[in-house]
JSON list of C-alpha atoms in Angstrom, two decimals:
[
{"chain": "M", "resi": 1, "resn": "UNK", "atom": "CA", "xyz": [17.71, -19.89, -19.39]},
{"chain": "M", "resi": 2, "resn": "UNK", "atom": "CA", "xyz": [14.13, -19.13, -18.37]},
{"chain": "M", "resi": 3, "resn": "UNK", "atom": "CA", "xyz": [12.77, -19.90, -14.95]},
{"chain": "M", "resi": 4, "resn": "UNK", "atom": "CA", "xyz": [9.95, -22.36, -14.42]},
{"chain": "M", "resi": 5, "resn": "UNK", "atom": "CA", "xyz": [7.63, -20.27, -12.28]},
{"chain": "M", "resi": 6, "resn": "UNK", "atom": "CA", "xyz": [4.12, -19.53, -11.14]},
{"chain": "M", "resi": 7, "resn": "UNK", "atom": "CA", "xyz": [2.29, -16.28, -10.50]},
{"chain": "M", "resi": 8, "resn": "UNK", "atom": "CA", "xyz": [-0.38, -16.82, -7.87]},
{"chain": "M", "resi": 9, "resn": "UNK", "atom": "CA", "xyz": [-2.60, -13.91, -6.89]},
{"chain": "M", "resi": 10, "resn": "UNK", "atom": "CA", "xyz": [-6.32, -13.47, -6.33]},
{"chain": "M", "resi": 11, "resn": "UNK", "atom": "CA", "xyz": [-6.29, -10.36, -8.53]},
{"chain": "M", "resi": 12, "resn": "UNK", "atom": "CA", "xyz": [-6.54, -12.11, -11.87]},
{"chain": "M", "resi": 13, "resn": "UNK", "atom": "CA", "xyz": [-5.78, -9.11, -14.08]},
{"chain": "M", "resi": 14, "resn": "UNK", "atom": "CA", "xyz": [-2.62, -8.32, -12.16]},
{"chain": "M", "resi": 15, "resn": "UNK", "atom": "CA", "xyz": [-1.49, -11.93, -12.17]},
{"chain": "M", "resi": 16, "resn": "UNK", "atom": "CA", "xyz": [-2.15, -12.40, -15.89]},
{"chain": "M", "resi": 17, "resn": "UNK", "atom": "CA", "xyz": [-0.43, -9.14, -16.84]},
{"chain": "M", "resi": 18, "resn": "UNK", "atom": "CA", "xyz": [2.66, -10.08, -14.85]},
{"chain": "M", "resi": 19, "resn": "UNK", "atom": "CA", "xyz": [2.64, -13.62, -16.23]},
{"chain": "M", "resi": 20, "resn": "UNK", "atom": "CA", "xyz": [2.42, -12.31, -19.80]},
{"chain": "M", "resi": 21, "resn": "UNK", "atom": "CA", "xyz": [5.31, -9.92, -19.23]},
{"chain": "M", "resi": 22, "resn": "UNK", "atom": "CA", "xyz": [7.46, -12.69, -17.80]},
{"chain": "M", "resi": 23, "resn": "UNK", "atom": "CA", "xyz": [6.62, -15.02, -20.68]},
{"chain": "M", "resi": 24, "resn": "UNK", "atom": "CA", "xyz": [7.83, -12.36, -23.11]},
{"chain": "M", "resi": 25, "resn": "UNK", "atom": "CA", "xyz": [11.15, -12.34, -21.25]},
{"chain": "M", "resi": 26, "resn": "UNK", "atom": "CA", "xyz": [11.60, -16.08, -21.81]},
{"chain": "M", "resi": 27, "resn": "UNK", "atom": "CA", "xyz": [10.24, -17.57, -18.61]},
{"chain": "M", "resi": 28, "resn": "UNK", "atom": "CA", "xyz": [7.88, -20.53, -18.38]},
{"chain": "M", "resi": 29, "resn": "UNK", "atom": "CA", "xyz": [4.82, -19.49, -16.40]},
{"chain": "M", "resi": 30, "resn": "UNK", "atom": "CA", "xyz": [2.78, -22.47, -15.21]},
{"chain": "M", "resi": 31, "resn": "UNK", "atom": "CA", "xyz": [-0.23, -20.65, -13.83]},
{"chain": "M", "resi": 32, "resn": "UNK", "atom": "CA", "xyz": [-1.41, -17.08, -13.62]},
{"chain": "M", "resi": 33, "resn": "UNK", "atom": "CA", "xyz": [-4.05, -16.78, -10.93]},
{"chain": "M", "resi": 34, "resn": "UNK", "atom": "CA", "xyz": [-5.79, -18.50, -8.04]},
{"chain": "M", "resi": 35, "resn": "UNK", "atom": "CA", "xyz": [-7.78, -17.49, -4.99]},
{"chain": "M", "resi": 36, "resn": "UNK", "atom": "CA", "xyz": [-5.71, -17.01, -1.84]},
{"chain": "M", "resi": 37, "resn": "UNK", "atom": "CA", "xyz": [-7.29, -20.06, -0.19]},
{"chain": "M", "resi": 38, "resn": "UNK", "atom": "CA", "xyz": [-6.07, -22.37, -2.94]},
{"chain": "M", "resi": 39, "resn": "UNK", "atom": "CA", "xyz": [-2.64, -20.85, -3.51]},
{"chain": "M", "resi": 40, "resn": "UNK", "atom": "CA", "xyz": [-0.64, -23.38, -1.53]},
{"chain": "M", "resi": 41, "resn": "UNK", "atom": "CA", "xyz": [-2.36, -26.40, -3.07]},
{"chain": "M", "resi": 42, "resn": "UNK", "atom": "CA", "xyz": [-1.76, -25.11, -6.59]},
{"chain": "M", "resi": 43, "resn": "UNK", "atom": "CA", "xyz": [1.94, -24.45, -5.99]},
{"chain": "M", "resi": 44, "resn": "UNK", "atom": "CA", "xyz": [2.47, -27.80, -4.25]},
{"chain": "M", "resi": 45, "resn": "UNK", "atom": "CA", "xyz": [0.81, -29.62, -7.16]},
{"chain": "M", "resi": 46, "resn": "UNK", "atom": "CA", "xyz": [2.81, -27.83, -9.87]},
{"chain": "M", "resi": 47, "resn": "UNK", "atom": "CA", "xyz": [6.16, -27.57, -8.01]},
{"chain": "M", "resi": 48, "resn": "UNK", "atom": "CA", "xyz": [7.73, -24.64, -9.91]},
{"chain": "M", "resi": 49, "resn": "UNK", "atom": "CA", "xyz": [11.25, -23.39, -9.32]},
{"chain": "M", "resi": 50, "resn": "UNK", "atom": "CA", "xyz": [9.95, -20.03, -8.13]},
{"chain": "M", "resi": 51, "resn": "UNK", "atom": "CA", "xyz": [6.51, -18.88, -7.07]},
{"chain": "M", "resi": 52, "resn": "UNK", "atom": "CA", "xyz": [5.41, -15.24, -7.04]},
{"chain": "M", "resi": 53, "resn": "UNK", "atom": "CA", "xyz": [2.77, -15.28, -4.33]},
{"chain": "M", "resi": 54, "resn": "UNK", "atom": "CA", "xyz": [0.53, -12.22, -4.05]},
{"chain": "M", "resi": 55, "resn": "UNK", "atom": "CA", "xyz": [-0.86, -10.85, -0.81]},
{"chain": "M", "resi": 56, "resn": "UNK", "atom": "CA", "xyz": [-2.81, -7.64, -0.20]},
{"chain": "M", "resi": 57, "resn": "UNK", "atom": "CA", "xyz": [-2.41, -7.68, 3.59]},
{"chain": "M", "resi": 58, "resn": "UNK", "atom": "CA", "xyz": [1.13, -8.63, 4.65]},
{"chain": "M", "resi": 59, "resn": "UNK", "atom": "CA", "xyz": [0.56, -7.35, 8.19]},
{"chain": "M", "resi": 60, "resn": "UNK", "atom": "CA", "xyz": [-2.53, -9.51, 8.81]},
{"chain": "M", "resi": 61, "resn": "UNK", "atom": "CA", "xyz": [-2.23, -12.65, 10.96]},
{"chain": "M", "resi": 62, "resn": "UNK", "atom": "CA", "xyz": [-2.02, -15.73, 8.77]},
{"chain": "M", "resi": 63, "resn": "UNK", "atom": "CA", "xyz": [-1.10, -13.78, 5.62]},
{"chain": "M", "resi": 64, "resn": "UNK", "atom": "CA", "xyz": [1.90, -16.04, 5.04]},
{"chain": "M", "resi": 65, "resn": "UNK", "atom": "CA", "xyz": [0.37, -19.36, 6.03]},
{"chain": "M", "resi": 66, "resn": "UNK", "atom": "CA", "xyz": [0.49, -20.49, 2.36]},
{"chain": "M", "resi": 67, "resn": "UNK", "atom": "CA", "xyz": [4.25, -19.82, 2.35]},
{"chain": "M", "resi": 68, "resn": "UNK", "atom": "CA", "xyz": [4.68, -21.99, 5.44]},
{"chain": "M", "resi": 69, "resn": "UNK", "atom": "CA", "xyz": [2.77, -24.86, 3.85]},
{"chain": "M", "resi": 70, "resn": "UNK", "atom": "CA", "xyz": [4.57, -24.59, 0.51]},
{"chain": "M", "resi": 71, "resn": "UNK", "atom": "CA", "xyz": [7.98, -24.65, 2.17]},
{"chain": "M", "resi": 72, "resn": "UNK", "atom": "CA", "xyz": [6.96, -27.56, 4.37]},
{"chain": "M", "resi": 73, "resn": "UNK", "atom": "CA", "xyz": [5.76, -29.72, 1.48]},
{"chain": "M", "resi": 74, "resn": "UNK", "atom": "CA", "xyz": [7.91, -28.36, -1.35]},
{"chain": "M", "resi": 75, "resn": "UNK", "atom": "CA", "xyz": [11.06, -26.94, 0.29]},
{"chain": "M", "resi": 76, "resn": "UNK", "atom": "CA", "xyz": [12.82, -26.67, -3.05]},
{"chain": "M", "resi": 77, "resn": "UNK", "atom": "CA", "xyz": [10.31, -24.03, -4.27]},
{"chain": "M", "resi": 78, "resn": "UNK", "atom": "CA", "xyz": [11.55, -20.48, -3.77]},
{"chain": "M", "resi": 79, "resn": "UNK", "atom": "CA", "xyz": [8.66, -18.22, -2.80]},
{"chain": "M", "resi": 80, "resn": "UNK", "atom": "CA", "xyz": [8.80, -14.50, -3.55]},
{"chain": "M", "resi": 81, "resn": "UNK", "atom": "CA", "xyz": [5.99, -12.51, -1.95]},
{"chain": "M", "resi": 82, "resn": "UNK", "atom": "CA", "xyz": [4.31, -9.94, -4.15]},
{"chain": "M", "resi": 83, "resn": "UNK", "atom": "CA", "xyz": [2.54, -7.26, -2.13]},
{"chain": "M", "resi": 84, "resn": "UNK", "atom": "CA", "xyz": [2.06, -3.62, -1.16]},
{"chain": "M", "resi": 85, "resn": "UNK", "atom": "CA", "xyz": [4.67, -1.49, 0.57]},
{"chain": "M", "resi": 86, "resn": "UNK", "atom": "CA", "xyz": [5.31, -3.56, 3.69]},
{"chain": "M", "resi": 87, "resn": "UNK", "atom": "CA", "xyz": [6.03, -2.61, 7.25]},
{"chain": "M", "resi": 88, "resn": "UNK", "atom": "CA", "xyz": [9.20, -3.99, 8.85]},
{"chain": "M", "resi": 89, "resn": "UNK", "atom": "CA", "xyz": [6.98, -6.56, 10.54]},
{"chain": "M", "resi": 90, "resn": "UNK", "atom": "CA", "xyz": [5.54, -7.53, 7.16]},
{"chain": "M", "resi": 91, "resn": "UNK", "atom": "CA", "xyz": [8.97, -8.19, 5.70]},
{"chain": "M", "resi": 92, "resn": "UNK", "atom": "CA", "xyz": [10.07, -10.05, 8.83]},
{"chain": "M", "resi": 93, "resn": "UNK", "atom": "CA", "xyz": [6.90, -12.19, 8.80]},
{"chain": "M", "resi": 94, "resn": "UNK", "atom": "CA", "xyz": [7.40, -13.10, 5.14]},
{"chain": "M", "resi": 95, "resn": "UNK", "atom": "CA", "xyz": [10.96, -14.32, 5.71]},
{"chain": "M", "resi": 96, "resn": "UNK", "atom": "CA", "xyz": [10.04, -16.03, 8.98]},
{"chain": "M", "resi": 97, "resn": "UNK", "atom": "CA", "xyz": [7.45, -18.04, 7.04]},
{"chain": "M", "resi": 98, "resn": "UNK", "atom": "CA", "xyz": [10.14, -19.17, 4.62]},
{"chain": "M", "resi": 99, "resn": "UNK", "atom": "CA", "xyz": [9.88, -16.67, 1.75]},
{"chain": "M", "resi": 100, "resn": "UNK", "atom": "CA", "xyz": [13.00, -16.00, -0.30]},
{"chain": "M", "resi": 101, "resn": "UNK", "atom": "CA", "xyz": [12.04, -12.45, -1.21]},
{"chain": "M", "resi": 102, "resn": "UNK", "atom": "CA", "xyz": [9.54, -9.62, -1.25]},
{"chain": "M", "resi": 103, "resn": "UNK", "atom": "CA", "xyz": [8.72, -7.32, -4.16]},
{"chain": "M", "resi": 104, "resn": "UNK", "atom": "CA", "xyz": [6.10, -4.62, -4.45]},
{"chain": "M", "resi": 105, "resn": "UNK", "atom": "CA", "xyz": [3.05, -5.00, -6.67]},
{"chain": "M", "resi": 106, "resn": "UNK", "atom": "CA", "xyz": [4.10, -1.89, -8.60]},
{"chain": "M", "resi": 107, "resn": "UNK", "atom": "CA", "xyz": [7.72, -2.97, -9.08]},
{"chain": "M", "resi": 108, "resn": "UNK", "atom": "CA", "xyz": [9.00, -2.70, -12.66]},
{"chain": "M", "resi": 109, "resn": "UNK", "atom": "CA", "xyz": [9.25, -6.00, -14.51]},
{"chain": "M", "resi": 110, "resn": "UNK", "atom": "CA", "xyz": [13.06, -5.75, -14.42]},
{"chain": "M", "resi": 111, "resn": "UNK", "atom": "CA", "xyz": [12.95, -5.63, -10.62]},
{"chain": "M", "resi": 112, "resn": "UNK", "atom": "CA", "xyz": [10.57, -8.57, -10.44]},
{"chain": "M", "resi": 113, "resn": "UNK", "atom": "CA", "xyz": [12.82, -10.57, -12.74]},
{"chain": "M", "resi": 114, "resn": "UNK", "atom": "CA", "xyz": [15.90, -9.78, -10.64]},
{"chain": "M", "resi": 115, "resn": "UNK", "atom": "CA", "xyz": [14.05, -11.03, -7.55]},
{"chain": "M", "resi": 116, "resn": "UNK", "atom": "CA", "xyz": [13.10, -14.24, -9.35]},
{"chain": "M", "resi": 117, "resn": "UNK", "atom": "CA", "xyz": [16.67, -14.93, -10.41]},
{"chain": "M", "resi": 118, "resn": "UNK", "atom": "CA", "xyz": [18.06, -14.20, -6.95]},
{"chain": "M", "resi": 119, "resn": "UNK", "atom": "CA", "xyz": [15.46, -16.43, -5.30]},
{"chain": "M", "resi": 120, "resn": "UNK", "atom": "CA", "xyz": [16.23, -19.30, -7.68]},
{"chain": "M", "resi": 121, "resn": "UNK", "atom": "CA", "xyz": [19.92, -18.88, -6.84]},
{"chain": "M", "resi": 122, "resn": "UNK", "atom": "CA", "xyz": [19.23, -19.13, -3.14]},
{"chain": "M", "resi": 123, "resn": "UNK", "atom": "CA", "xyz": [19.72, -15.43, -2.38]},
{"chain": "M", "resi": 124, "resn": "UNK", "atom": "CA", "xyz": [17.47, -13.11, -0.42]},
{"chain": "M", "resi": 125, "resn": "UNK", "atom": "CA", "xyz": [15.50, -11.02, -2.89]},
{"chain": "M", "resi": 126, "resn": "UNK", "atom": "CA", "xyz": [14.46, -7.69, -1.38]},
{"chain": "M", "resi": 127, "resn": "UNK", "atom": "CA", "xyz": [14.83, -4.33, -3.09]},
{"chain": "M", "resi": 128, "resn": "UNK", "atom": "CA", "xyz": [17.39, -2.11, -1.29]},
{"chain": "M", "resi": 129, "resn": "UNK", "atom": "CA", "xyz": [14.84, 0.69, -0.91]},
{"chain": "M", "resi": 130, "resn": "UNK", "atom": "CA", "xyz": [12.45, -1.64, 0.92]},
{"chain": "M", "resi": 131, "resn": "UNK", "atom": "CA", "xyz": [15.18, -2.68, 3.35]},
{"chain": "M", "resi": 132, "resn": "UNK", "atom": "CA", "xyz": [16.22, 0.94, 3.79]},
{"chain": "M", "resi": 133, "resn": "UNK", "atom": "CA", "xyz": [12.63, 1.93, 4.56]},
{"chain": "M", "resi": 134, "resn": "UNK", "atom": "CA", "xyz": [12.25, -0.97, 6.99]},
{"chain": "M", "resi": 135, "resn": "UNK", "atom": "CA", "xyz": [15.43, -0.10, 8.88]},
{"chain": "M", "resi": 136, "resn": "UNK", "atom": "CA", "xyz": [14.44, 3.56, 8.95]},
{"chain": "M", "resi": 137, "resn": "UNK", "atom": "CA", "xyz": [11.06, 2.73, 10.47]},
{"chain": "M", "resi": 138, "resn": "UNK", "atom": "CA", "xyz": [12.64, 0.40, 13.02]},
{"chain": "M", "resi": 139, "resn": "UNK", "atom": "CA", "xyz": [15.16, 3.04, 14.06]},
{"chain": "M", "resi": 140, "resn": "UNK", "atom": "CA", "xyz": [12.63, 5.87, 14.04]},
{"chain": "M", "resi": 141, "resn": "UNK", "atom": "CA", "xyz": [9.25, 4.33, 14.82]},
{"chain": "M", "resi": 142, "resn": "UNK", "atom": "CA", "xyz": [6.21, 6.46, 14.17]},
{"chain": "M", "resi": 143, "resn": "UNK", "atom": "CA", "xyz": [4.44, 7.61, 17.30]},
{"chain": "M", "resi": 144, "resn": "UNK", "atom": "CA", "xyz": [1.35, 5.58, 18.05]},
{"chain": "M", "resi": 145, "resn": "UNK", "atom": "CA", "xyz": [-1.88, 7.57, 18.00]},
{"chain": "M", "resi": 146, "resn": "UNK", "atom": "CA", "xyz": [-3.18, 8.51, 21.42]},
{"chain": "M", "resi": 147, "resn": "UNK", "atom": "CA", "xyz": [-6.03, 6.22, 22.39]},
{"chain": "M", "resi": 148, "resn": "UNK", "atom": "CA", "xyz": [-8.05, 8.80, 24.29]},
{"chain": "M", "resi": 149, "resn": "UNK", "atom": "CA", "xyz": [-10.85, 6.41, 25.13]},
{"chain": "M", "resi": 150, "resn": "UNK", "atom": "CA", "xyz": [-8.52, 3.89, 26.76]},
{"chain": "M", "resi": 151, "resn": "UNK", "atom": "CA", "xyz": [-6.66, 6.64, 28.60]},
{"chain": "M", "resi": 152, "resn": "UNK", "atom": "CA", "xyz": [-9.87, 8.07, 30.04]},
{"chain": "M", "resi": 153, "resn": "UNK", "atom": "CA", "xyz": [-11.15, 4.62, 30.97]},
{"chain": "M", "resi": 154, "resn": "UNK", "atom": "CA", "xyz": [-8.04, 3.96, 33.04]},
{"chain": "M", "resi": 155, "resn": "UNK", "atom": "CA", "xyz": [-8.75, 7.11, 35.08]},
{"chain": "M", "resi": 156, "resn": "UNK", "atom": "CA", "xyz": [-12.10, 5.79, 36.31]},
{"chain": "M", "resi": 157, "resn": "UNK", "atom": "CA", "xyz": [-12.89, 3.17, 38.92]},
{"chain": "M", "resi": 158, "resn": "UNK", "atom": "CA", "xyz": [-15.29, 0.36, 37.96]},
{"chain": "M", "resi": 159, "resn": "UNK", "atom": "CA", "xyz": [-18.07, 2.07, 39.92]},
{"chain": "M", "resi": 160, "resn": "UNK", "atom": "CA", "xyz": [-17.43, 5.38, 38.15]},
{"chain": "M", "resi": 161, "resn": "UNK", "atom": "CA", "xyz": [-17.49, 3.59, 34.82]},
{"chain": "M", "resi": 162, "resn": "UNK", "atom": "CA", "xyz": [-20.91, 2.17, 35.68]},
{"chain": "M", "resi": 163, "resn": "UNK", "atom": "CA", "xyz": [-22.09, 5.65, 36.64]},
{"chain": "M", "resi": 164, "resn": "UNK", "atom": "CA", "xyz": [-20.83, 7.02, 33.31]},
{"chain": "M", "resi": 165, "resn": "UNK", "atom": "CA", "xyz": [-22.64, 4.30, 31.37]},
{"chain": "M", "resi": 166, "resn": "UNK", "atom": "CA", "xyz": [-25.86, 5.12, 33.21]},
{"chain": "M", "resi": 167, "resn": "UNK", "atom": "CA", "xyz": [-25.35, 8.84, 32.58]},
{"chain": "M", "resi": 168, "resn": "UNK", "atom": "CA", "xyz": [-24.87, 8.10, 28.88]},
{"chain": "M", "resi": 169, "resn": "UNK", "atom": "CA", "xyz": [-28.12, 6.10, 28.97]},
{"chain": "M", "resi": 170, "resn": "UNK", "atom": "CA", "xyz": [-29.90, 9.22, 30.21]},
{"chain": "M", "resi": 171, "resn": "UNK", "atom": "CA", "xyz": [-30.48, 8.14, 33.82]},
{"chain": "M", "resi": 172, "resn": "UNK", "atom": "CA", "xyz": [-30.86, 10.91, 36.40]},
{"chain": "M", "resi": 173, "resn": "UNK", "atom": "CA", "xyz": [-29.44, 10.78, 39.94]},
{"chain": "M", "resi": 174, "resn": "UNK", "atom": "CA", "xyz": [-32.50, 8.98, 41.32]},
{"chain": "M", "resi": 175, "resn": "UNK", "atom": "CA", "xyz": [-32.36, 6.22, 38.71]},
{"chain": "M", "resi": 176, "resn": "UNK", "atom": "CA", "xyz": [-28.59, 5.84, 39.07]},
{"chain": "M", "resi": 177, "resn": "UNK", "atom": "CA", "xyz": [-28.97, 5.46, 42.83]},
{"chain": "M", "resi": 178, "resn": "UNK", "atom": "CA", "xyz": [-31.79, 2.94, 42.50]},
{"chain": "M", "resi": 179, "resn": "UNK", "atom": "CA", "xyz": [-30.00, 0.91, 39.84]},
{"chain": "M", "resi": 180, "resn": "UNK", "atom": "CA", "xyz": [-26.78, 0.71, 41.81]},
{"chain": "M", "resi": 181, "resn": "UNK", "atom": "CA", "xyz": [-28.36, 0.29, 45.25]},
{"chain": "M", "resi": 182, "resn": "UNK", "atom": "CA", "xyz": [-26.79, 3.41, 46.71]},
{"chain": "M", "resi": 183, "resn": "UNK", "atom": "CA", "xyz": [-28.06, 6.65, 48.22]},
{"chain": "M", "resi": 184, "resn": "UNK", "atom": "CA", "xyz": [-28.83, 9.56, 45.86]},
{"chain": "M", "resi": 185, "resn": "UNK", "atom": "CA", "xyz": [-26.16, 11.65, 47.58]},
{"chain": "M", "resi": 186, "resn": "UNK", "atom": "CA", "xyz": [-23.57, 8.94, 46.89]},
{"chain": "M", "resi": 187, "resn": "UNK", "atom": "CA", "xyz": [-24.69, 8.73, 43.26]},
{"chain": "M", "resi": 188, "resn": "UNK", "atom": "CA", "xyz": [-24.40, 12.50, 42.97]},
{"chain": "M", "resi": 189, "resn": "UNK", "atom": "CA", "xyz": [-20.86, 12.36, 44.37]},
{"chain": "M", "resi": 190, "resn": "UNK", "atom": "CA", "xyz": [-19.87, 9.67, 41.87]},
{"chain": "M", "resi": 191, "resn": "UNK", "atom": "CA", "xyz": [-21.27, 11.74, 39.00]},
{"chain": "M", "resi": 192, "resn": "UNK", "atom": "CA", "xyz": [-19.28, 14.79, 40.10]},
{"chain": "M", "resi": 193, "resn": "UNK", "atom": "CA", "xyz": [-16.10, 12.74, 40.30]},
{"chain": "M", "resi": 194, "resn": "UNK", "atom": "CA", "xyz": [-16.69, 11.38, 36.80]},
{"chain": "M", "resi": 195, "resn": "UNK", "atom": "CA", "xyz": [-17.23, 14.88, 35.40]},
{"chain": "M", "resi": 196, "resn": "UNK", "atom": "CA", "xyz": [-14.09, 16.12, 37.14]},
{"chain": "M", "resi": 197, "resn": "UNK", "atom": "CA", "xyz": [-11.91, 13.26, 35.90]},
{"chain": "M", "resi": 198, "resn": "UNK", "atom": "CA", "xyz": [-13.17, 13.61, 32.33]},
{"chain": "M", "resi": 199, "resn": "UNK", "atom": "CA", "xyz": [-12.68, 17.37, 32.47]},
{"chain": "M", "resi": 200, "resn": "UNK", "atom": "CA", "xyz": [-16.22, 18.24, 31.42]},
{"chain": "M", "resi": 201, "resn": "UNK", "atom": "CA", "xyz": [-18.85, 20.48, 32.95]},
{"chain": "M", "resi": 202, "resn": "UNK", "atom": "CA", "xyz": [-22.07, 18.57, 32.42]},
{"chain": "M", "resi": 203, "resn": "UNK", "atom": "CA", "xyz": [-23.54, 15.11, 32.06]},
{"chain": "M", "resi": 204, "resn": "UNK", "atom": "CA", "xyz": [-24.32, 15.78, 28.41]},
{"chain": "M", "resi": 205, "resn": "UNK", "atom": "CA", "xyz": [-20.69, 16.63, 27.72]},
{"chain": "M", "resi": 206, "resn": "UNK", "atom": "CA", "xyz": [-19.58, 13.47, 29.55]},
{"chain": "M", "resi": 207, "resn": "UNK", "atom": "CA", "xyz": [-21.91, 11.30, 27.47]},
{"chain": "M", "resi": 208, "resn": "UNK", "atom": "CA", "xyz": [-20.75, 12.96, 24.24]},
{"chain": "M", "resi": 209, "resn": "UNK", "atom": "CA", "xyz": [-17.07, 12.52, 25.13]},
{"chain": "M", "resi": 210, "resn": "UNK", "atom": "CA", "xyz": [-17.61, 8.87, 26.05]},
{"chain": "M", "resi": 211, "resn": "UNK", "atom": "CA", "xyz": [-19.35, 8.18, 22.74]},
{"chain": "M", "resi": 212, "resn": "UNK", "atom": "CA", "xyz": [-16.79, 10.08, 20.65]},
{"chain": "M", "resi": 213, "resn": "UNK", "atom": "CA", "xyz": [-13.76, 8.32, 22.11]},
{"chain": "M", "resi": 214, "resn": "UNK", "atom": "CA", "xyz": [-15.26, 4.84, 22.11]},
{"chain": "M", "resi": 215, "resn": "UNK", "atom": "CA", "xyz": [-15.06, 4.74, 25.89]},
{"chain": "M", "resi": 216, "resn": "UNK", "atom": "CA", "xyz": [-18.53, 3.22, 26.18]},
{"chain": "M", "resi": 217, "resn": "UNK", "atom": "CA", "xyz": [-17.61, 0.31, 23.91]},
{"chain": "M", "resi": 218, "resn": "UNK", "atom": "CA", "xyz": [-14.66, -0.51, 26.16]},
{"chain": "M", "resi": 219, "resn": "UNK", "atom": "CA", "xyz": [-16.69, 0.04, 29.32]},
{"chain": "M", "resi": 220, "resn": "UNK", "atom": "CA", "xyz": [-19.04, -2.90, 28.69]},
{"chain": "M", "resi": 221, "resn": "UNK", "atom": "CA", "xyz": [-16.45, -5.70, 29.02]},
{"chain": "M", "resi": 222, "resn": "UNK", "atom": "CA", "xyz": [-14.92, -3.84, 31.96]},
{"chain": "M", "resi": 223, "resn": "UNK", "atom": "CA", "xyz": [-18.26, -3.91, 33.75]},
{"chain": "M", "resi": 224, "resn": "UNK", "atom": "CA", "xyz": [-18.72, -7.60, 32.95]},
{"chain": "M", "resi": 225, "resn": "UNK", "atom": "CA", "xyz": [-15.30, -8.45, 34.38]},
{"chain": "M", "resi": 226, "resn": "UNK", "atom": "CA", "xyz": [-14.42, -5.67, 36.85]},
{"chain": "M", "resi": 227, "resn": "UNK", "atom": "CA", "xyz": [-10.92, -5.69, 38.33]},
{"chain": "M", "resi": 228, "resn": "UNK", "atom": "CA", "xyz": [-10.58, -6.26, 42.09]},
{"chain": "M", "resi": 229, "resn": "UNK", "atom": "CA", "xyz": [-11.00, -3.17, 44.20]},
{"chain": "M", "resi": 230, "resn": "UNK", "atom": "CA", "xyz": [-8.83, -2.30, 47.18]},
{"chain": "M", "resi": 231, "resn": "UNK", "atom": "CA", "xyz": [-10.98, 0.63, 48.22]},
{"chain": "M", "resi": 232, "resn": "UNK", "atom": "CA", "xyz": [-13.75, 0.27, 50.76]},
{"chain": "M", "resi": 233, "resn": "UNK", "atom": "CA", "xyz": [-17.27, -0.19, 49.38]},
{"chain": "M", "resi": 234, "resn": "UNK", "atom": "CA", "xyz": [-19.86, 2.52, 49.60]},
{"chain": "M", "resi": 235, "resn": "UNK", "atom": "CA", "xyz": [-21.41, 2.61, 53.04]},
{"chain": "M", "resi": 236, "resn": "UNK", "atom": "CA", "xyz": [-23.94, 5.34, 52.48]},
{"chain": "M", "resi": 237, "resn": "UNK", "atom": "CA", "xyz": [-27.35, 3.87, 51.58]}
]
């Protein structure tokens, strides 16, 4: 017996192709496509047995809000998420929202149909290879890329960060001293400390490194809300 279902995805060609294939296999498809914003309303209004709900960004916050609303207002509808290869967090988020399954966009029609039948029967519908990949990633997480800009920023005091920003703006020692209200010799000392901590030999290299690593972008909010300092303030004026 065919399943009364809906295919809801904002990629109309994909949704219509999948709907056509499922119709040929004896299922009753109520709708083929809808924008993401209107997905929940459409499913709630039609109340199918199973909904294939497409998402392009399973890791994004709010990606499964439509699932939450559907399950709240139509708990009898089994929702199977249709999306790209998910991360373990993506799979977990889908099920936490109330989904009954997750299948890839490029899954063969036989696999999609198996997921539909399992979901209608109250079973979890996730391909074994997806679960295997999720467990593998959880057990052997990929190393996070080194955020060089953040690492360098943590090496500098708020005053040194301000000096670096001024250096990047092209200020010389005299302008740095005047802008910060300190003596030129103190400004020169701060500059040398910044160069030493960044591991560069000139102000030009420091400015280039700060720009390349995004350090300057992070420095602005740091300067607006500097952390409390335990060290004594500059006394040389």
